């Protein structure tokens, strides 16, 4: 390797240097952007679940006997969009099923995968990311809610399908790899083209010294 480096022309060395520099800088930038995108998506998912729990817990506290309204909220996305990206399950004492989104039983989510429910009015919900055998990824969460604020306790579970984010991240990496390859290649080409101009003063100085 050292022999190849010594035998390489200065122009070649400059081109290699710029290529390596571009690779390091672009790789670091891509890593930071990928991390930022991942964090942003995760925060959006958690925010969505917090809002969903707020709606459901408010309904259970203020209108605990209105099962029609609760059913409408549980089935809203399926009825409007024709498919559900999130599933709701409400359990009573001893985890007896009270109501749930019909598609939850066909989602492939193991009931044991749900995290233990957070305490009522907890600042943070218990959350857990899981992947089913079909390859779909879900964010699971659970909270305790007391009916009417003073009545029996209910366990509210929500599963949010975040599989589309895998495609977002894959597309980002695909584009990032193309940018990385193009950036490294262009930097090496520019380094090779600009090297002669940068070395011109040294050549002039060398010729001057040799002519004296």
mmCIF file of C-alpha atoms in Angstrom:
data_model
loop_
_atom_site.group_PDB
_atom_site.id
_atom_site.type_symbol
_atom_site.label_atom_id
_atom_site.label_comp_id
_atom_site.label_asym_id
_atom_site.label_seq_id
_atom_site.Cartn_x
_atom_site.Cartn_y
_atom_site.Cartn_z
ATOM 1 C CA UNK A 1 0.000 0.000 0.000
ATOM 2 C CA UNK A 2 2.801 2.393 0.909
ATOM 3 C CA UNK A 3 4.537 1.533 -2.368
ATOM 4 C CA UNK A 4 1.387 2.280 -4.350
ATOM 5 C CA UNK A 5 0.978 5.563 -2.480
ATOM 6 C CA UNK A 6 4.560 6.611 -3.239
ATOM 7 C CA UNK A 7 4.229 5.658 -6.882
ATOM 8 C CA UNK A 8 0.953 7.550 -7.267
ATOM 9 C CA UNK A 9 1.113 10.957 -8.873
ATOM 10 C CA UNK A 10 0.318 14.071 -6.882
ATOM 11 C CA UNK A 11 -2.826 14.543 -8.941
ATOM 12 C CA UNK A 12 -3.922 11.003 -8.086
ATOM 13 C CA UNK A 13 -3.202 11.600 -4.419
ATOM 14 C CA UNK A 14 -5.279 14.776 -4.428
ATOM 15 C CA UNK A 15 -8.163 12.977 -6.123
ATOM 16 C CA UNK A 16 -8.007 10.153 -3.570
ATOM 17 C CA UNK A 17 -7.790 12.620 -0.682
ATOM 18 C CA UNK A 18 -10.887 14.528 -1.823
ATOM 19 C CA UNK A 19 -12.766 11.262 -2.372
ATOM 20 C CA UNK A 20 -11.994 10.020 1.128
ATOM 21 C CA UNK A 21 -12.834 13.407 2.630
ATOM 22 C CA UNK A 22 -16.161 13.514 0.787
ATOM 23 C CA UNK A 23 -16.951 9.950 1.903
ATOM 24 C CA UNK A 24 -16.309 10.777 5.567
ATOM 25 C CA UNK A 25 -18.258 14.039 5.511
ATOM 26 C CA UNK A 26 -21.230 12.656 3.573
ATOM 27 C CA UNK A 27 -21.378 9.480 5.657
ATOM 28 C CA UNK A 28 -21.449 11.527 8.858
ATOM 29 C CA UNK A 29 -24.140 13.819 7.431
ATOM 30 C CA UNK A 30 -26.263 10.860 6.298
ATOM 31 C CA UNK A 31 -25.938 9.195 9.709
ATOM 32 C CA UNK A 32 -27.062 12.370 11.490
ATOM 33 C CA UNK A 33 -29.988 12.901 9.101
ATOM 34 C CA UNK A 34 -31.047 9.256 9.400
ATOM 35 C CA UNK A 35 -30.977 9.492 13.187
ATOM 36 C CA UNK A 36 -32.943 12.763 13.117
ATOM 37 C CA UNK A 37 -35.548 11.258 10.782
ATOM 38 C CA UNK A 38 -35.892 8.163 12.973
ATOM 39 C CA UNK A 39 -36.323 10.267 16.120
ATOM 40 C CA UNK A 40 -38.823 12.565 14.411
ATOM 41 C CA UNK A 41 -40.953 9.648 13.214
ATOM 42 C CA UNK A 42 -40.876 8.039 16.657
ATOM 43 C CA UNK A 43 -41.920 11.296 18.310
ATOM 44 C CA UNK A 44 -44.796 11.688 15.849
ATOM 45 C CA UNK A 45 -45.939 8.145 16.637
ATOM 46 C CA UNK A 46 -45.823 8.765 20.377
ATOM 47 C CA UNK A 47 -47.646 12.069 19.972
ATOM 48 C CA UNK A 48 -50.377 10.343 17.991
ATOM 49 C CA UNK A 49 -50.858 7.735 20.711
ATOM 50 C CA UNK A 50 -50.954 10.396 23.426
ATOM 51 C CA UNK A 51 -53.713 12.197 21.514
ATOM 52 C CA UNK A 52 -55.633 8.956 20.975
ATOM 53 C CA UNK A 53 -55.396 8.065 24.654
ATOM 54 C CA UNK A 54 -56.525 11.558 25.594
ATOM 55 C CA UNK A 55 -59.655 11.175 23.454
ATOM 56 C CA UNK A 56 -60.469 7.693 24.746
ATOM 57 C CA UNK A 57 -59.765 8.456 28.399
ATOM 58 C CA UNK A 58 -61.859 11.632 28.215
ATOM 59 C CA UNK A 59 -64.785 9.655 26.779
ATOM 60 C CA UNK A 60 -64.479 6.985 29.475
ATOM 61 C CA UNK A 61 -64.357 9.536 32.266
ATOM 62 C CA UNK A 62 -67.056 11.884 31.023
ATOM 63 C CA UNK A 63 -69.428 9.516 29.192
ATOM 64 C CA UNK A 64 -68.702 6.024 30.528
ATOM 65 C CA UNK A 65 -72.140 4.646 29.629
ATOM 66 C CA UNK A 66 -72.182 5.834 26.014
ATOM 67 C CA UNK A 67 -71.052 2.639 24.334
ATOM 68 C CA UNK A 68 -72.311 3.801 20.932
ATOM 69 C CA UNK A 69 -69.997 6.815 21.007
ATOM 70 C CA UNK A 70 -67.109 4.648 22.181
ATOM 71 C CA UNK A 71 -67.761 2.118 19.415
ATOM 72 C CA UNK A 72 -67.849 4.925 16.854
ATOM 73 C CA UNK A 73 -64.456 6.170 18.026
ATOM 74 C CA UNK A 74 -62.958 2.672 18.066
ATOM 75 C CA UNK A 75 -64.172 1.888 14.536
ATOM 76 C CA UNK A 76 -63.756 5.399 13.075
ATOM 77 C CA UNK A 77 -60.675 4.882 10.936
ATOM 78 C CA UNK A 78 -61.824 1.532 9.605
ATOM 79 C CA UNK A 79 -65.195 2.986 8.655
ATOM 80 C CA UNK A 80 -63.808 6.118 7.022
ATOM 81 C CA UNK A 81 -60.693 4.770 5.295
ATOM 82 C CA UNK A 82 -61.703 1.175 4.778
ATOM 83 C CA UNK A 83 -58.679 -0.054 6.718
ATOM 84 C CA UNK A 84 -57.210 0.592 10.140
ATOM 85 C CA UNK A 85 -53.771 1.945 10.920
ATOM 86 C CA UNK A 86 -54.464 1.812 14.622
ATOM 87 C CA UNK A 87 -56.416 -0.644 16.749
ATOM 88 C CA UNK A 88 -58.102 -0.063 20.096
ATOM 89 C CA UNK A 89 -58.881 -2.599 22.798
ATOM 90 C CA UNK A 90 -60.625 -1.879 26.106
ATOM 91 C CA UNK A 91 -60.502 -4.458 28.884
ATOM 92 C CA UNK A 92 -62.446 -4.728 32.112
ATOM 93 C CA UNK A 93 -61.688 -6.566 35.369
ATOM 94 C CA UNK A 94 -59.532 -9.682 34.951
ATOM 95 C CA UNK A 95 -58.800 -8.497 31.387
ATOM 96 C CA UNK A 96 -62.262 -9.339 30.134
ATOM 97 C CA UNK A 97 -62.784 -7.906 26.650
ATOM 98 C CA UNK A 98 -65.282 -5.047 26.494
ATOM 99 C CA UNK A 99 -64.678 -3.607 23.048
ATOM 100 C CA UNK A 100 -61.983 -3.675 20.376
ATOM 101 C CA UNK A 101 -61.310 -2.836 16.742
ATOM 102 C CA UNK A 102 -62.318 -5.973 14.771
ATOM 103 C CA UNK A 103 -59.086 -5.977 12.731
ATOM 104 C CA UNK A 104 -56.944 -6.310 15.874
ATOM 105 C CA UNK A 105 -57.559 -10.064 16.043
ATOM 106 C CA UNK A 106 -56.331 -10.392 12.435
ATOM 107 C CA UNK A 107 -53.287 -8.122 12.815
ATOM 108 C CA UNK A 108 -50.999 -10.857 14.132
ATOM 109 C CA UNK A 109 -50.230 -8.897 17.311
ATOM 110 C CA UNK A 110 -49.654 -11.140 20.303
ATOM 111 C CA UNK A 111 -51.729 -9.907 23.234
ATOM 112 C CA UNK A 112 -48.785 -10.605 25.538
ATOM 113 C CA UNK A 113 -46.715 -8.101 23.538
ATOM 114 C CA UNK A 114 -48.610 -5.136 24.969
ATOM 115 C CA UNK A 115 -46.665 -3.409 27.743
ATOM 116 C CA UNK A 116 -48.079 -3.320 31.282
ATOM 117 C CA UNK A 117 -50.567 -0.415 31.462
ATOM 118 C CA UNK A 118 -49.330 2.862 32.859
ATOM 119 C CA UNK A 119 -50.992 4.236 35.963
ATOM 120 C CA UNK A 120 -54.030 6.451 35.501
ATOM 121 C CA UNK A 121 -53.100 10.008 34.448
ATOM 122 C CA UNK A 122 -49.431 9.017 34.204
ATOM 123 C CA UNK A 123 -47.213 11.590 32.515
ATOM 124 C CA UNK A 124 -45.969 8.989 30.047
ATOM 125 C CA UNK A 125 -47.763 6.017 28.555
ATOM 126 C CA UNK A 126 -46.151 2.609 28.513
ATOM 127 C CA UNK A 127 -45.009 2.009 24.930
ATOM 128 C CA UNK A 128 -43.307 -0.798 23.049
ATOM 129 C CA UNK A 129 -42.369 -1.379 19.390
ATOM 130 C CA UNK A 130 -42.977 -4.894 18.062
ATOM 131 C CA UNK A 131 -42.814 -6.630 14.692
ATOM 132 C CA UNK A 132 -45.275 -9.371 13.779
ATOM 133 C CA UNK A 133 -44.461 -12.549 11.881
ATOM 134 C CA UNK A 134 -45.923 -10.942 8.748
ATOM 135 C CA UNK A 135 -43.233 -8.239 8.950
ATOM 136 C CA UNK A 136 -45.507 -5.362 9.960
ATOM 137 C CA UNK A 137 -44.275 -3.091 12.746
ATOM 138 C CA UNK A 138 -46.497 -1.688 15.478
ATOM 139 C CA UNK A 139 -46.156 0.733 18.360
ATOM 140 C CA UNK A 140 -48.116 -0.665 21.312
ATOM 141 C CA UNK A 141 -49.275 1.257 24.345
ATOM 142 C CA UNK A 142 -51.558 0.742 27.335
ATOM 143 C CA UNK A 143 -53.049 2.905 30.084
ATOM 144 C CA UNK A 144 -55.437 2.559 33.015
ATOM 145 C CA UNK A 145 -58.583 4.724 33.021
ATOM 146 C CA UNK A 146 -61.260 4.899 35.729
ATOM 147 C CA UNK A 147 -64.835 5.121 34.454
ATOM 148 C CA UNK A 148 -66.413 8.442 35.333
ATOM 149 C CA UNK A 149 -63.302 9.284 37.302
ATOM 150 C CA UNK A 150 -64.524 7.283 40.325
ATOM 151 C CA UNK A 151 -65.896 4.024 38.877
ATOM 152 C CA UNK A 152 -64.323 0.706 37.887
ATOM 153 C CA UNK A 153 -60.927 0.653 36.239
ATOM 154 C CA UNK A 154 -60.491 -0.045 32.547
ATOM 155 C CA UNK A 155 -57.350 -0.942 30.617
ATOM 156 C CA UNK A 156 -57.080 0.838 27.267
ATOM 157 C CA UNK A 157 -54.692 -0.599 24.682
ATOM 158 C CA UNK A 158 -53.792 0.995 21.374
ATOM 159 C CA UNK A 159 -51.717 -0.523 18.566
ATOM 160 C CA UNK A 160 -50.456 1.866 15.885
ATOM 161 C CA UNK A 161 -49.266 0.440 12.554
ATOM 162 C CA UNK A 162 -45.968 2.164 11.726
ATOM 163 C CA UNK A 163 -44.902 -0.185 8.915
ATOM 164 C CA UNK A 164 -45.025 2.690 6.408
ATOM 165 C CA UNK A 165 -42.092 4.267 8.243
ATOM 166 C CA UNK A 166 -39.890 1.335 7.238
ATOM 167 C CA UNK A 167 -40.505 2.308 3.612
ATOM 168 C CA UNK A 168 -39.737 5.946 4.394
ATOM 169 C CA UNK A 169 -36.414 5.008 6.001
ATOM 170 C CA UNK A 170 -35.563 2.565 3.203
ATOM 171 C CA UNK A 171 -36.243 5.215 0.551
ATOM 172 C CA UNK A 172 -34.127 7.697 2.494
ATOM 173 C CA UNK A 173 -31.186 5.272 2.620
ATOM 174 C CA UNK A 174 -31.572 4.447 -1.069
ATOM 175 C CA UNK A 175 -31.367 8.123 -1.998
ATOM 176 C CA UNK A 176 -28.585 8.702 0.523
ATOM 177 C CA UNK A 177 -26.448 5.928 -1.000
ATOM 178 C CA UNK A 178 -26.873 7.460 -4.450
ATOM 179 C CA UNK A 179 -25.889 10.875 -3.096
ATOM 180 C CA UNK A 180 -22.891 9.319 -1.339
ATOM 181 C CA UNK A 181 -21.687 7.556 -4.480
ATOM 182 C CA UNK A 182 -22.201 10.650 -6.626
ATOM 183 C CA UNK A 183 -20.540 12.901 -4.055
ATOM 184 C CA UNK A 184 -17.474 10.689 -3.687
ATOM 185 C CA UNK A 185 -17.112 10.275 -7.455
ATOM 186 C CA UNK A 186 -17.572 13.988 -8.148
ATOM 187 C CA UNK A 187 -15.132 14.970 -5.403
ATOM 188 C CA UNK A 188 -12.484 12.640 -6.791
ATOM 189 C CA UNK A 189 -13.029 13.994 -10.310
ATOM 190 C CA UNK A 190 -12.868 17.616 -9.185
ATOM 191 C CA UNK A 191 -9.835 16.861 -7.055
ATOM 192 C CA UNK A 192 -8.058 15.412 -10.074
ATOM 193 C CA UNK A 193 -9.070 18.325 -12.309
ATOM 194 C CA UNK A 194 -8.206 21.081 -9.831
ATOM 195 C CA UNK A 195 -4.956 19.588 -8.617
ATOM 196 C CA UNK A 196 -2.914 20.837 -11.629
ATOM 197 C CA UNK A 197 -4.126 24.407 -11.047
ATOM 198 C CA UNK A 198 -3.265 24.225 -7.371
ATOM 199 C CA UNK A 199 0.176 22.835 -8.111
ATOM 200 C CA UNK A 200 0.990 25.394 -10.846
ATOM 201 C CA UNK A 201 2.803 27.830 -8.455
ATOM 202 C CA UNK A 202 5.043 24.993 -7.271
ATOM 203 C CA UNK A 203 5.847 23.998 -10.849
ATOM 204 C CA UNK A 204 6.701 27.594 -11.724
ATOM 205 C CA UNK A 205 8.925 27.835 -8.645
ATOM 206 C CA UNK A 206 10.631 24.547 -9.521
ATOM 207 C CA UNK A 207 11.269 25.664 -13.100
ATOM 208 C CA UNK A 208 12.646 29.000 -11.858
ATOM 209 C CA UNK A 209 15.011 27.275 -9.469
ATOM 210 C CA UNK A 210 16.176 24.811 -12.115
ATOM 211 C CA UNK A 211 16.820 27.585 -14.664
ATOM 212 C CA UNK A 212 19.039 29.586 -12.335
#
